[in-house]
Short mmCIF file of C-alpha atoms in Angstrom, two decimals:
data_model
loop_
_atom_site.label_atom_id
_atom_site.label_comp_id
_atom_site.label_asym_id
_atom_site.label_seq_id
_atom_site.Cartn_x
_atom_site.Cartn_y
_atom_site.Cartn_z
CA MET T 1 67.40 35.13 -143.56
CA ASP T 2 64.12 36.88 -143.12
CA GLY T 3 63.03 40.01 -144.98
CA THR T 4 62.25 41.55 -148.34
CA VAL T 5 65.11 42.42 -150.67
CA LEU T 6 64.88 44.87 -153.57
CA VAL T 7 67.31 43.99 -156.38
CA ALA T 8 68.13 46.50 -159.13
CA ASP T 9 70.44 45.39 -161.93
CA ASP T 10 70.24 45.66 -165.72
CA ASP T 11 71.79 42.20 -166.12
CA ARG T 12 68.99 39.62 -166.24
CA THR T 13 71.36 36.80 -165.26
CA ILE T 14 72.41 38.61 -162.09
CA ARG T 15 68.79 39.37 -161.21
CA THR T 16 67.91 35.70 -161.67
CA VAL T 17 70.86 34.41 -159.64
CA LEU T 18 70.21 36.81 -156.78
CA THR T 19 66.48 36.15 -156.79
CA GLN T 20 66.98 32.38 -156.61
CA ALA T 21 69.68 32.56 -153.93
CA LEU T 22 67.78 35.01 -151.72
CA THR T 23 64.51 33.12 -152.13
CA ARG T 24 66.18 29.85 -151.12
CA ALA T 25 67.55 31.66 -148.07
CA GLY T 26 64.01 32.58 -147.00
CA CYS T 27 63.68 36.13 -148.35
CA LYS T 28 61.03 37.73 -150.51
CA VAL T 29 62.56 39.37 -153.57
CA HIS T 30 61.48 42.15 -155.92
CA ALA T 31 63.85 42.50 -158.89
CA THR T 32 63.96 45.20 -161.55
CA SER T 33 66.20 46.65 -164.26
CA SER T 34 64.92 50.18 -163.61
CA LEU T 35 65.95 52.70 -160.95
CA VAL T 36 62.56 54.40 -161.38
CA THR T 37 60.85 51.18 -160.35
CA LEU T 38 63.28 50.69 -157.47
CA MET T 39 62.57 54.18 -156.12
CA ARG T 40 58.82 53.60 -156.43
CA TRP T 41 59.14 50.47 -154.29
CA VAL T 42 61.24 52.37 -151.77
CA ASP T 43 58.70 55.21 -151.60
CA GLU T 44 55.92 52.66 -151.10
CA GLY T 45 57.73 51.30 -148.05
CA LYS T 46 58.70 47.99 -149.61
CA GLY T 47 61.96 46.24 -148.81
CA ASP T 48 64.23 45.69 -145.84
CA LEU T 49 67.40 45.74 -147.98
CA VAL T 50 68.40 47.13 -151.39
CA ILE T 51 71.02 45.52 -153.64
CA SER T 52 71.71 47.86 -156.54
CA ASP T 53 74.04 48.12 -159.50
CA VAL T 54 75.64 51.49 -160.27
CA VAL T 55 75.33 51.90 -164.03
CA MET T 56 71.68 51.39 -164.99
CA PRO T 57 69.77 52.23 -168.20
CA ASP T 58 67.89 55.07 -166.51
CA GLY T 59 70.48 56.49 -164.13
CA ASN T 60 73.27 55.94 -161.64
CA GLY T 61 72.61 53.80 -158.59
CA LEU T 62 75.04 55.76 -156.41
CA GLU T 63 73.17 58.98 -157.13
CA GLN T 64 69.99 57.40 -155.76
CA LEU T 65 71.46 56.70 -152.32
CA PRO T 66 70.69 60.15 -150.84
CA GLN T 67 67.08 59.87 -152.03
CA ILE T 68 66.76 56.38 -150.55
CA ALA T 69 68.20 57.63 -147.25
CA GLU T 70 65.79 60.58 -147.20
CA ALA T 71 62.77 58.46 -148.05
CA ARG T 72 63.67 55.49 -145.85
CA PRO T 73 66.21 56.33 -143.12
CA GLY T 74 67.98 53.17 -142.00
CA LEU T 75 67.25 51.14 -145.16
CA PRO T 76 70.60 49.42 -145.93
CA VAL T 77 71.90 49.49 -149.50
CA ILE T 78 74.55 47.12 -150.85
CA VAL T 79 76.15 48.55 -153.98
CA ILE T 80 77.48 46.14 -156.62
CA SER T 81 79.40 47.48 -159.58
CA ALA T 82 81.64 46.59 -162.49
CA GLN T 83 83.12 50.11 -162.23
CA ASN T 84 85.94 48.76 -160.09
CA THR T 85 87.95 51.85 -159.24
CA ILE T 86 88.68 53.58 -155.99
CA MET T 87 86.24 56.31 -157.09
CA THR T 88 83.33 53.88 -156.87
CA ALA T 89 84.29 52.66 -153.41
CA ILE T 90 84.78 56.20 -152.12
CA GLN T 91 81.52 57.48 -153.61
CA ALA T 92 79.67 54.53 -152.09
CA ALA T 93 81.20 55.31 -148.69
CA GLU T 94 80.46 59.03 -149.00
CA ALA T 95 76.84 58.24 -149.83
CA ASP T 96 76.77 55.98 -146.76
CA ALA T 97 76.06 52.72 -148.58
CA TYR T 98 75.88 49.81 -146.15
CA ASP T 99 78.42 47.88 -148.23
CA TYR T 100 80.13 47.81 -151.62
CA LEU T 101 81.13 44.77 -153.70
CA PRO T 102 82.87 44.74 -157.08
CA LYS T 103 81.67 42.60 -159.97
CA PRO T 104 82.15 39.76 -160.46
CA PHE T 105 81.15 39.22 -156.84
CA ASP T 106 81.36 36.08 -154.74
CA LEU T 107 77.75 34.97 -154.21
CA PRO T 108 78.28 33.32 -150.77
CA ASP T 109 80.07 36.47 -149.63
CA LEU T 110 77.22 38.67 -150.86
CA MET T 111 74.68 36.43 -149.11
CA LYS T 112 76.57 36.76 -145.81
CA ARG T 113 76.66 40.53 -146.14
CA ALA T 114 72.97 40.61 -147.00
CA ALA T 115 72.13 38.47 -143.96
CA ARG T 116 74.17 40.79 -141.74
CA ALA T 117 72.44 43.88 -143.18
CA LEU T 118 68.99 42.37 -142.62
CA GLU T 119 69.87 41.43 -139.06
CA ILE T 120 71.10 44.95 -138.32
CA LYS T 121 67.94 46.37 -139.91
CA ARG T 122 65.81 44.08 -137.77
CA ARG T 123 67.56 45.12 -134.57
CA SER T 124 67.65 48.83 -135.40
CA PRO T 125 64.72 49.68 -137.65
CA VAL T 126 65.62 53.39 -137.63
CA THR T 127 69.16 54.67 -137.85
CA ARG T 128 70.71 58.00 -138.63
CA SER T 129 69.89 59.68 -141.91
CA PRO T 130 73.13 60.18 -143.79
CA GLU T 131 74.30 63.49 -145.15
CA ALA T 132 75.47 62.41 -148.57
CA THR T 133 78.17 64.35 -150.32
CA THR T 134 79.37 64.34 -153.87
CA SER T 135 83.04 64.05 -154.64
CA ASP T 136 84.49 66.98 -156.48
CA GLY T 137 87.58 65.01 -157.38
CA GLY T 138 86.74 65.06 -161.07
CA GLY T 139 88.56 62.47 -163.12
CA ASP T 140 89.39 58.85 -162.69
CA LEU T 141 92.32 58.24 -160.35
CA PRO T 142 95.08 55.95 -161.67
CA LEU T 143 94.30 53.43 -158.94
CA VAL T 144 92.85 50.67 -161.07
CA GLY T 145 92.20 47.09 -160.04
CA ARG T 146 89.52 44.42 -159.88
CA THR T 147 91.38 41.92 -157.72
CA ALA T 148 90.19 41.22 -154.20
CA VAL T 149 93.30 42.77 -152.65
CA MET T 150 92.70 46.08 -154.46
CA GLN T 151 89.00 46.12 -153.63
CA SER T 152 89.95 45.64 -149.96
CA LEU T 153 92.34 48.57 -150.30
CA TYR T 154 89.61 50.77 -151.80
CA ARG T 155 87.21 49.96 -148.99
CA LEU T 156 89.84 50.68 -146.34
CA VAL T 157 90.66 54.06 -147.89
CA ALA T 158 86.98 54.92 -148.03
CA ARG T 159 86.58 54.09 -144.34
CA VAL T 160 89.55 56.02 -143.01
CA MET T 161 89.45 59.15 -145.16
CA ASN T 162 87.39 61.21 -142.70
CA THR T 163 88.78 59.83 -139.45
CA GLN T 164 91.31 61.83 -137.42
CA LEU T 165 93.71 58.89 -137.12
CA PRO T 166 97.17 59.20 -138.66
CA VAL T 167 97.66 56.97 -141.71
CA LEU T 168 100.84 55.01 -142.46
CA ILE T 169 100.96 53.87 -146.10
CA THR T 170 103.41 51.05 -146.81
CA GLY T 171 104.42 49.21 -149.95
CA GLU T 172 107.19 48.68 -152.46
CA SER T 173 108.54 51.47 -154.64
CA GLY T 174 106.24 52.30 -157.54
CA THR T 175 103.04 50.82 -156.06
CA GLY T 176 101.28 54.19 -155.73
CA LYS T 177 101.65 55.05 -152.05
CA SER T 178 101.60 58.79 -152.71
CA LEU T 179 98.45 58.35 -154.84
CA ILE T 180 96.73 56.70 -151.90
CA ALA T 181 97.74 59.58 -149.64
CA ARG T 182 96.45 62.08 -152.16
CA ALA T 183 93.18 60.15 -152.48
CA VAL T 184 92.68 60.15 -148.71
CA HIS T 185 93.04 63.94 -148.76
CA ASP T 186 91.16 64.74 -151.98
CA PHE T 187 88.05 62.80 -151.00
CA SER T 188 88.01 63.82 -147.33
CA ASP T 189 86.39 66.75 -145.57
CA ARG T 190 89.78 68.51 -145.83
CA ARG T 191 89.83 68.50 -149.64
CA SER T 192 89.63 72.32 -149.87
CA LEU T 193 92.61 72.73 -147.51
CA PRO T 194 96.33 72.38 -148.39
CA PHE T 195 98.04 69.06 -149.03
CA VAL T 196 101.67 69.47 -147.97
CA VAL T 197 104.45 66.96 -148.66
CA VAL T 198 107.19 67.34 -146.05
CA SER T 199 110.88 66.70 -146.76
CA ALA T 200 113.79 66.57 -144.35
CA SER T 201 114.90 70.08 -145.37
CA ASP T 202 111.49 71.47 -144.40
CA LEU T 203 112.15 70.43 -140.79
CA GLU T 204 115.55 72.13 -140.49
CA GLY T 205 116.05 75.19 -138.34
CA MET T 206 114.22 76.37 -135.25
CA ASP T 207 111.19 77.53 -137.22
CA GLY T 208 111.02 74.55 -139.61
CA PRO T 209 108.23 72.55 -137.88
CA SER T 210 106.11 75.63 -137.15
CA THR T 211 106.46 76.76 -140.77
CA VAL T 212 105.30 73.36 -141.97
CA LEU T 213 102.23 73.53 -139.74
CA SER T 214 101.36 77.01 -140.92
CA ARG T 215 101.55 75.85 -144.54
CA ALA T 216 99.17 72.98 -143.84
CA LYS T 217 96.47 75.20 -142.27
CA GLY T 218 94.48 72.23 -141.00
CA GLY T 219 94.78 70.27 -144.25
CA SER T 220 96.99 67.20 -144.63
CA LEU T 221 100.69 66.64 -143.96
CA LEU T 222 102.48 63.81 -145.77
CA PHE T 223 105.91 62.64 -144.62
CA ASP T 224 107.07 60.90 -147.81
CA GLU T 225 109.37 57.88 -147.28
CA VAL T 226 109.63 58.63 -143.59
CA SER T 227 112.06 55.73 -143.08
CA ASP T 228 114.73 57.71 -144.98
CA LEU T 229 114.68 60.57 -142.45
CA SER T 230 117.59 60.99 -140.06
CA ASP T 231 117.19 60.41 -136.35
CA ASP T 232 117.33 64.17 -135.83
CA ALA T 233 114.53 64.77 -138.35
CA GLN T 234 112.46 62.02 -136.75
CA GLY T 235 112.89 63.71 -133.37
CA ARG T 236 111.71 67.02 -134.82
CA ILE T 237 108.57 65.32 -136.15
CA VAL T 238 107.84 63.78 -132.74
CA ARG T 239 108.14 67.15 -131.03
CA MET T 240 106.00 68.77 -133.72
CA LEU T 241 103.25 66.16 -133.40
CA ASP T 242 103.23 66.61 -129.63
CA THR T 243 102.44 70.32 -130.00
CA LEU T 244 99.54 70.11 -132.47
CA GLY T 245 96.72 72.47 -131.58
CA GLU T 246 93.02 72.59 -132.39
CA ASN T 247 93.59 73.31 -136.08
CA ALA T 248 95.80 70.22 -136.46
CA PRO T 249 96.36 68.79 -139.95
CA ARG T 250 95.75 65.18 -140.91
CA ILE T 251 99.04 63.28 -140.54
CA MET T 252 100.10 60.73 -143.15
CA ALA T 253 103.39 59.02 -143.93
CA THR T 254 104.66 56.61 -146.59
CA SER T 255 107.39 54.01 -146.33
CA GLN T 256 108.70 51.25 -148.57
CA SER T 257 110.64 49.82 -145.62
CA ASP T 258 109.20 47.69 -142.83
CA LEU T 259 109.14 50.34 -140.11
CA MET T 260 108.46 47.83 -137.35
CA ALA T 261 111.55 45.83 -138.36
CA ARG T 262 113.63 49.02 -138.56
CA MET T 263 112.32 50.05 -135.15
CA GLU T 264 113.33 46.69 -133.68
CA GLU T 265 116.78 47.16 -135.23
CA GLY T 266 117.07 50.58 -133.59
CA LYS T 267 116.98 52.39 -136.95
CA PHE T 268 113.60 54.08 -136.47
CA ARG T 269 112.25 55.88 -133.43
CA GLU T 270 109.66 53.87 -131.50
CA ASP T 271 107.80 56.99 -130.33
CA LEU T 272 107.45 58.20 -133.94
CA PHE T 273 106.30 54.80 -135.20
CA TYR T 274 103.38 54.70 -132.78
CA ARG T 275 102.45 58.30 -133.55
CA LEU T 276 102.25 57.57 -137.28
CA SER T 277 100.66 54.11 -137.36
CA GLY T 278 97.09 54.89 -136.32
CA VAL T 279 95.90 53.01 -139.43
CA THR T 280 98.26 51.09 -141.69
CA VAL T 281 97.39 50.89 -145.39
CA ASP T 282 99.53 48.31 -147.18
CA VAL T 283 99.58 48.89 -150.95
CA PRO T 284 100.07 45.58 -152.80
CA SER T 285 102.76 45.01 -155.39
CA LEU T 286 101.85 43.94 -158.92
CA ARG T 287 103.03 40.43 -158.02
CA GLU T 288 100.19 40.30 -155.48
CA ARG T 289 97.57 41.28 -158.07
CA VAL T 290 98.65 39.67 -161.31
CA ASP T 291 95.14 39.73 -162.79
CA ASP T 292 95.21 43.55 -162.66
CA ILE T 293 98.29 43.84 -164.89
CA PRO T 294 96.47 43.60 -168.28
CA LEU T 295 93.81 45.99 -166.97
CA LEU T 296 96.45 48.54 -165.96
CA ALA T 297 98.26 48.17 -169.27
CA GLU T 298 95.03 48.93 -171.16
CA HIS T 299 94.41 51.85 -168.82
CA PHE T 300 97.79 53.37 -169.69
CA LEU T 301 97.18 52.80 -173.42
CA ALA T 302 93.89 54.68 -173.15
CA ARG T 303 95.56 57.49 -171.21
CA SER T 304 98.24 57.85 -173.88
CA GLU T 305 95.57 57.98 -176.57
CA ARG T 306 93.74 60.78 -174.71
CA ASP T 307 97.03 62.66 -174.59
CA GLY T 308 97.30 62.54 -178.38
CA ALA T 309 99.56 59.51 -178.78
CA PRO T 310 99.01 56.92 -181.56
CA VAL T 311 96.16 54.46 -181.01
CA ARG T 312 97.56 51.05 -180.03
CA ARG T 313 96.34 47.69 -178.83
CA PHE T 314 98.10 44.67 -177.36
CA GLY T 315 98.27 41.36 -179.17
CA ASP T 316 97.39 38.26 -177.13
CA ALA T 317 101.01 37.08 -176.96
CA ALA T 318 102.10 40.53 -175.81
CA VAL T 319 99.50 40.47 -173.03
CA ASP T 320 100.72 37.03 -171.92
CA LEU T 321 104.29 38.33 -171.58
CA ILE T 322 103.22 41.51 -169.78
CA ARG T 323 101.24 39.38 -167.34
CA ALA T 324 104.17 37.00 -166.77
CA TYR T 325 106.78 39.68 -166.09
CA SER T 326 107.59 40.29 -162.42
CA TRP T 327 107.51 44.14 -162.63
CA PRO T 328 109.95 44.86 -159.77
CA GLY T 329 109.23 48.58 -160.33
CA ASN T 330 105.49 47.90 -160.00
CA VAL T 331 102.89 50.26 -161.50
CA ARG T 332 105.38 53.03 -162.25
CA GLN T 333 107.57 50.65 -164.27
CA LEU T 334 104.54 49.26 -166.13
CA GLU T 335 103.34 52.77 -167.03
CA ASN T 336 106.75 53.78 -168.37
CA ALA T 337 107.00 50.56 -170.42
CA VAL T 338 103.55 51.09 -171.97
CA ARG T 339 104.38 54.70 -172.85
CA ARG T 340 107.52 53.54 -174.62
CA LEU T 341 105.64 50.80 -176.49
CA VAL T 342 103.06 53.31 -177.71
CA PHE T 343 105.75 55.23 -179.59
CA THR T 344 108.07 52.39 -180.63
CA ALA T 345 105.52 49.87 -181.96
CA ALA T 346 105.64 49.48 -185.74
CA GLU T 347 101.93 48.74 -186.18
CA ASP T 348 98.69 49.40 -184.35
CA GLU T 349 98.96 46.02 -182.60
CA ILE T 350 101.84 45.76 -180.13
CA THR T 351 103.61 42.40 -180.54
CA ARG T 352 105.32 40.12 -178.04
CA ALA T 353 108.67 40.80 -179.72
CA GLU T 354 108.23 44.52 -179.18
CA VAL T 355 107.42 43.96 -175.51
CA GLU T 356 110.53 41.77 -175.21
CA MET T 357 112.61 44.54 -176.74
CA VAL T 358 111.32 47.16 -174.29
CA LEU T 359 111.84 44.85 -171.34
CA GLY T 360 115.26 43.75 -172.58
CA ASN T 361 117.13 46.49 -170.74
CA GLN T 362 115.02 46.14 -167.58
CA PRO T 363 115.27 43.63 -164.71
CA ALA T 364 114.89 40.04 -165.92
CA ILE T 365 111.66 38.10 -165.69
CA GLU T 366 111.47 36.42 -162.31
CA PRO T 367 109.06 33.90 -160.80
CA LEU T 368 106.07 35.75 -159.40
CA ARG T 369 106.19 36.11 -155.64
CA SER T 370 103.38 36.81 -153.22
CA GLY T 371 105.42 38.87 -150.79
CA GLY T 372 108.35 41.25 -150.63
CA GLU T 373 111.94 40.38 -151.39
CA GLY T 374 113.10 37.76 -148.88
CA GLU T 375 109.83 37.95 -146.98
CA LYS T 376 108.59 34.81 -145.28
CA LEU T 377 105.17 33.46 -146.26
CA SER T 378 103.94 33.90 -142.69
CA ALA T 379 104.87 37.59 -142.79
CA SER T 380 103.02 38.10 -146.07
CA VAL T 381 99.96 36.30 -144.74
CA GLY T 382 100.17 38.39 -141.58
CA LYS T 383 99.98 41.60 -143.62
CA HIS T 384 96.82 40.43 -145.36
CA LEU T 385 95.24 39.42 -142.06
CA ARG T 386 96.04 42.79 -140.51
CA ARG T 387 94.49 44.50 -143.54
CA TYR T 388 91.38 42.31 -143.16
CA PHE T 389 90.96 43.36 -139.52
CA ASP T 390 91.58 47.02 -140.43
CA LEU T 391 88.73 46.85 -142.94
CA HIS T 392 86.28 46.37 -140.07
CA GLY T 393 87.21 49.71 -138.53
CA GLY T 394 87.82 48.53 -134.97
CA VAL T 395 84.83 46.15 -134.99
CA LEU T 396 85.54 42.42 -134.80
CA PRO T 397 84.94 40.47 -138.03
CA PRO T 398 81.92 38.12 -138.19
CA PRO T 399 82.25 34.76 -136.39
CA GLY T 400 83.74 31.83 -138.27
CA LEU T 401 86.97 33.62 -139.16
CA TYR T 402 89.16 30.52 -138.80
CA ASN T 403 87.32 28.50 -141.46
CA ARG T 404 87.03 31.50 -143.80
CA ILE T 405 90.78 32.11 -143.68
CA LEU T 406 91.53 28.43 -144.28
CA LYS T 407 89.26 28.50 -147.32
CA GLU T 408 91.02 31.61 -148.65
CA VAL T 409 94.39 29.83 -148.39
CA GLU T 410 93.23 26.41 -149.60
CA ALA T 411 91.60 27.58 -152.81
CA PRO T 412 94.64 29.34 -154.39
CA LEU T 413 96.96 26.57 -153.13
CA ILE T 414 94.94 23.92 -154.94
CA GLU T 415 94.54 26.08 -158.06
CA ILE T 416 98.28 26.73 -158.28
CA ALA T 417 99.05 23.04 -157.62
CA LEU T 418 96.67 22.08 -160.43
CA ASP T 419 98.45 24.54 -162.73
CA ALA T 420 101.83 23.12 -161.77
CA THR T 421 100.71 19.56 -162.53
CA GLY T 422 98.99 20.44 -165.80
CA GLY T 423 95.54 19.71 -164.35
CA ASN T 424 96.41 16.10 -163.48
CA GLN T 425 94.46 15.51 -160.27
CA ALA T 426 96.39 12.38 -159.32
CA LYS T 427 99.71 14.26 -159.54
CA CYS T 428 98.19 17.24 -157.77
CA ALA T 429 96.96 15.08 -154.87
CA ASP T 430 100.40 13.50 -154.59
CA LEU T 431 102.06 16.94 -154.65
CA LEU T 432 99.77 18.20 -151.88
CA GLY T 433 100.09 14.99 -149.89
CA ILE T 434 96.36 14.32 -149.72
CA ASN T 435 94.05 11.57 -150.96
CA ARG T 436 92.71 12.00 -154.50
CA ASN T 437 89.10 11.71 -153.26
CA THR T 438 89.87 14.42 -150.70
CA LEU T 439 91.20 16.62 -153.49
CA ARG T 440 88.06 16.08 -155.56
CA LYS T 441 85.86 16.97 -152.59
CA LYS T 442 87.83 20.15 -151.92
CA ILE T 443 87.59 21.15 -155.60
CA THR T 444 83.80 20.81 -155.33
CA ASP T 445 83.46 22.43 -151.90
CA LEU T 446 85.69 25.37 -152.81
CA ASP T 447 84.03 25.78 -156.22
CA ILE T 448 87.35 25.53 -158.06
CA ARG T 449 86.86 25.52 -161.80
CA VAL T 450 88.87 22.68 -163.33
CA THR T 451 89.88 23.39 -166.91
CA ARG T 452 92.68 22.28 -169.16
CA ARG T 453 95.74 23.89 -167.62
CA ARG T 454 99.19 24.67 -168.85
CA LYS T 455 101.93 23.05 -166.78
CA LEU T 456 104.19 25.64 -165.15
CA MET T 457 107.81 25.57 -166.28
#
């Protein structure tokens, strides 16, 4: 890499790590814990790339992006933040940040993004000056998650919210598909226009489709659980979409069924499928983001407290059980369980026994799965790969995709195998069918942290 990077973060460790890594890569680095200092450097013409935290002692890094763009059009900014909600990703996109990464970030990934930003800056020293906007959405959306799969979802939503493409939102029941649709509308240029959820009854009669369009008035139309619509209703939607005029609404649809599979079975109209699937947003189940479960549980506790409920906290054993449960009803089931625990717990600290009691009349604990019910591993992997390509907005991903994907699969496979064998590397190598020295090398190369592990039952 070649260029000067301005780093702004109030965490000294992060500043040190980034300074050392960027310097080794051939860059000059100026690091600060102050946004005032960062803006002074920008105004002085220093820097070919900015890497900035959001929450700083003297301000908000996102709020500085319009000023940076005005002072230095074309200066790329990579936003890093521990505020890992969809709000942060959307605000970064609205302010036209070059990229956004959640903390804790993967350093090699950040270095690749920085190298790409510097190369683009070198090729195009002046680019368009963004017109930054500020979201008027208000509060924090209940789309919480720090896992990589949720961060990918946030970035995809941020990229598609102001496109004209129809959006098909898929996922299991209770994952928050309607919340995603609402977020796409509320943070888009159409936010001041109506958001209309369409049911089958709305499409009945000769005037049904035209009435729906008049209600939308150029806003957004959501066909909720479109797979449940009859063939007649599907036909009405096709005809309606074919007659959209200049003031056409944004079209979105949700489905917990695999529409492509239903189409192949003759249970869903092919012409409607292709009209709805301009961009597919696949909302992950809780089984696909286990590390977010405790975070969500705490989020729902805090929400209950704000609503006047008793103040509660989870004991460690309770958290372990909540994390281990399969949550077939996903986020909706978790929220309902937490609400019940808030009012049934005997003390301020919620115990494991109390969690067991609440979950006793719900579906039994099952082994965590990475895909849908009965779904093959290849199909689950295929969904993630499609989402990865969608994140690049029609532009091909950077070269070296094959090795990156292999690394993404290898690392969790080895980690889970180590868990299953209680951290015994000899047993793990035998389980995987590889040489023990090969296993050790992969642990080092993939930066897998080897700690004392509990053998899976």
